[in-house]
PDB file of C-alpha atoms in Angstrom:
ATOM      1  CA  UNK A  18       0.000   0.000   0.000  1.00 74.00           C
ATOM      2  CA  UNK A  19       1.442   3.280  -0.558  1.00 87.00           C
ATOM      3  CA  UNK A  20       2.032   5.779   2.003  1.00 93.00           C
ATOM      4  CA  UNK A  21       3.234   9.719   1.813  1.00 91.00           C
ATOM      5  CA  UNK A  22       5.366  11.471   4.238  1.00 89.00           C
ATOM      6  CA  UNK A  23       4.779  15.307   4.945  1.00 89.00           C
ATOM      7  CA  UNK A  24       7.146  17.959   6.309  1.00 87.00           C
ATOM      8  CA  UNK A  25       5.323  20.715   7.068  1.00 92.00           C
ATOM      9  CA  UNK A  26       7.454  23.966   7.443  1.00 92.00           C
ATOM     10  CA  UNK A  27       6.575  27.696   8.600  1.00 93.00           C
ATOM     11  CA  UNK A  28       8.759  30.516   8.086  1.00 94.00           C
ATOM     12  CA  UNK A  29       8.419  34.484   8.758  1.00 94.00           C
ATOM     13  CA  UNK A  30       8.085  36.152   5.919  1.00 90.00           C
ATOM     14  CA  UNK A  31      11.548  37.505   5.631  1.00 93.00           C
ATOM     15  CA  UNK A  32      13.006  33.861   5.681  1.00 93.00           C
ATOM     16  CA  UNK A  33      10.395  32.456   2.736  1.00 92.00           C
ATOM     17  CA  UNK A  34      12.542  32.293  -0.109  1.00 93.00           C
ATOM     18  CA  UNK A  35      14.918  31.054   1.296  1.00 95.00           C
ATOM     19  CA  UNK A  36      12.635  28.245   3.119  1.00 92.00           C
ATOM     20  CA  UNK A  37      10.905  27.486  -0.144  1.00 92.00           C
ATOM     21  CA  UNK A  38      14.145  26.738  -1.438  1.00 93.00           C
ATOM     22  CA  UNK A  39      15.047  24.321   0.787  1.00 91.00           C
ATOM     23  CA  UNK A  40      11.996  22.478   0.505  1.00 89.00           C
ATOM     24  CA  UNK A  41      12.861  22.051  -3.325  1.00 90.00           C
ATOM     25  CA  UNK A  42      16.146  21.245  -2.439  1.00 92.00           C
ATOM     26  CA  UNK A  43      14.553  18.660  -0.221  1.00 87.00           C
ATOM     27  CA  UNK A  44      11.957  17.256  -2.368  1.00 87.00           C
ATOM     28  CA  UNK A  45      14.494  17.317  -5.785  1.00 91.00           C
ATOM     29  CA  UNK A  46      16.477  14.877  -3.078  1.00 89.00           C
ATOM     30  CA  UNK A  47      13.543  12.198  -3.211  1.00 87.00           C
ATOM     31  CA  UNK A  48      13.650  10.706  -6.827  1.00 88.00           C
ATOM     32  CA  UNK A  49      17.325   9.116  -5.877  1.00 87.00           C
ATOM     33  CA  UNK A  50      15.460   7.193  -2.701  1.00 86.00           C
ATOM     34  CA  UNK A  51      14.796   3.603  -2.283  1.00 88.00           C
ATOM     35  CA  UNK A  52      10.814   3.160  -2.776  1.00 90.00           C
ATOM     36  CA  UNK A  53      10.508   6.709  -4.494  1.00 92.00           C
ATOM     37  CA  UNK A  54       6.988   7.334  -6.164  1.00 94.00           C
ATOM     38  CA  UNK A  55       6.415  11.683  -6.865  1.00 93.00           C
ATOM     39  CA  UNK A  56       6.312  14.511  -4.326  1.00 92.00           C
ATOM     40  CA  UNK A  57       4.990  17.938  -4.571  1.00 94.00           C
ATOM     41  CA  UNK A  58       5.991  20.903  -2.992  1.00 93.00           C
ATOM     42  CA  UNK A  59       2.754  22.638  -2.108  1.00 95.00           C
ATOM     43  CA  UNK A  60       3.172  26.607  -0.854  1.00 94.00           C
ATOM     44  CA  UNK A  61      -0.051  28.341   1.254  1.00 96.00           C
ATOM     45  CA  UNK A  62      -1.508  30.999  -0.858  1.00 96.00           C
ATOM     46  CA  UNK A  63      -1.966  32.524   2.294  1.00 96.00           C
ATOM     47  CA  UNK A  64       1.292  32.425   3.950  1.00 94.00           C
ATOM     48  CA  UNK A  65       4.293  32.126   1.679  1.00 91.00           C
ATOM     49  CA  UNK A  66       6.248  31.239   4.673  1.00 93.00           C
ATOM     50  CA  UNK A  67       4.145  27.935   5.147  1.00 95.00           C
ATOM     51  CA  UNK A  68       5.577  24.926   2.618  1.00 95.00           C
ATOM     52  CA  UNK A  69       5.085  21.340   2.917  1.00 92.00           C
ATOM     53  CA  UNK A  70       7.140  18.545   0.776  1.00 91.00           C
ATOM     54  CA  UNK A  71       4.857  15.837   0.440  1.00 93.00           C
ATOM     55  CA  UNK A  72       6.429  12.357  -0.761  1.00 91.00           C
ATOM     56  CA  UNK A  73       4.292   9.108  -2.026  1.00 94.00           C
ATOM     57  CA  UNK A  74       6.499   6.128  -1.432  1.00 94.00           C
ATOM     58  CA  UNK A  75       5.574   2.502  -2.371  1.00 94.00           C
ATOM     59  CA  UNK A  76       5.603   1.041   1.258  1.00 92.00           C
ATOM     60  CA  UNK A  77       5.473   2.030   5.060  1.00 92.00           C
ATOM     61  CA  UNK A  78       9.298   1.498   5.946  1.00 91.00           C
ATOM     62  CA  UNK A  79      10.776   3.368   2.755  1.00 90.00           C
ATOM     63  CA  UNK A  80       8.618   6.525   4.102  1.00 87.00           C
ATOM     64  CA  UNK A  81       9.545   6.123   7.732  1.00 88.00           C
ATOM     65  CA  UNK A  82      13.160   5.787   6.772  1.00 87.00           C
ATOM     66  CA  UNK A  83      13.312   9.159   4.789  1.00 84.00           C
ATOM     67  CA  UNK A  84      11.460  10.203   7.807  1.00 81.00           C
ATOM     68  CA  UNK A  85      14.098   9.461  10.387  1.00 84.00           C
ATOM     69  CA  UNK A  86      17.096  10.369   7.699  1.00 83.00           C
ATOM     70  CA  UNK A  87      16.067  13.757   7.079  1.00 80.00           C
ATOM     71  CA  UNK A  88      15.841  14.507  10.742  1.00 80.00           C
ATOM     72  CA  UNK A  89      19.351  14.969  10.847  1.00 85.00           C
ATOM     73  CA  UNK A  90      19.898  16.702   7.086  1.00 89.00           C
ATOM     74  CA  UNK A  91      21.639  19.828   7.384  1.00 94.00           C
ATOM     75  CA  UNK A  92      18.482  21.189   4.799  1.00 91.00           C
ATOM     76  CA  UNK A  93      16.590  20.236   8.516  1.00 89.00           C
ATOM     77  CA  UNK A  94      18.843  21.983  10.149  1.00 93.00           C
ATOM     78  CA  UNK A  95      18.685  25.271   8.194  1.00 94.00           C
ATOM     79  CA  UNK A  96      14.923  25.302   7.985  1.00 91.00           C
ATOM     80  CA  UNK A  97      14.664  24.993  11.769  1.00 92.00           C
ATOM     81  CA  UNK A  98      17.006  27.920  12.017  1.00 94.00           C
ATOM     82  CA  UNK A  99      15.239  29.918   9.867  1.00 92.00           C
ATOM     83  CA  UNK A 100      11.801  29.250  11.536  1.00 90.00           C
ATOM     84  CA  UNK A 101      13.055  30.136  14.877  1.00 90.00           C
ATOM     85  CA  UNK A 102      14.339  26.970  16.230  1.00 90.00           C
ATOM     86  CA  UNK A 103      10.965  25.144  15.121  1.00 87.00           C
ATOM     87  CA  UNK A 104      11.799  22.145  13.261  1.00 84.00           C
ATOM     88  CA  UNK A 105       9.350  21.064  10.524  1.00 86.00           C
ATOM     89  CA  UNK A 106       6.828  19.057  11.528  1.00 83.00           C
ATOM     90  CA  UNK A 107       7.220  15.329   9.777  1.00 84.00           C
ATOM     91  CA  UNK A 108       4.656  12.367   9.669  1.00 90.00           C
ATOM     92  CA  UNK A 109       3.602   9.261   7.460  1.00 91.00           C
ATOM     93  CA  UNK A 110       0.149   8.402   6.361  1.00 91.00           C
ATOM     94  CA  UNK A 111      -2.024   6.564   4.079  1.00 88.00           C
ATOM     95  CA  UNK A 112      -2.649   7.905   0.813  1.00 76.00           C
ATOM     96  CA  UNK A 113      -6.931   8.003   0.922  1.00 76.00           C
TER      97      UNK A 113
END
């Protein structure tokens, strides 16, 4: 069954660029990946400081192991900076 994992990011307004960036960056990363399927990178029409990467992979374990991988990327590392110290939120579900 396929599955999608989400990072959800939120940056102030001065940092969006660059935070849109990085979640290219990130999601241009994916096609190289073990269990790979498509991603989008979706932006809020409302908030151009709010980006998610959002990743379809064939099963459960190739999702959760990006996952736990990218929580120590230094792409991770520089969107938490820019959002403050928040890191992006990051979770696996079933594609409905």
């Amino acid at each position: 069954m396929a599955v999608s994992s989400v990072f959800d990011f939120h940056f102030p307004a001065d940092h969006a660029d660059e935070g849109v960036n990085l979640a290219f960056s990130i999601g241009a990363d994916m096609p190289a990946t073990r269990g790979y399927v498509r991603h989008d990178v979706v932006r809020d029409l409302a908030d151009s400081g709010h980006v998610a990467v959002i990743t379809q992979w064939h099963e459960q374990a190739q999702g959760e192991a990006v996952l736990k991988e990218y929580l120590n990327d230094p792409k991770i590392d520089r969107a938490t900076k820019l959002a403050g110290g928040k890191a992006p939120a990051g979770f696996l579900g079933d594609v409905m």
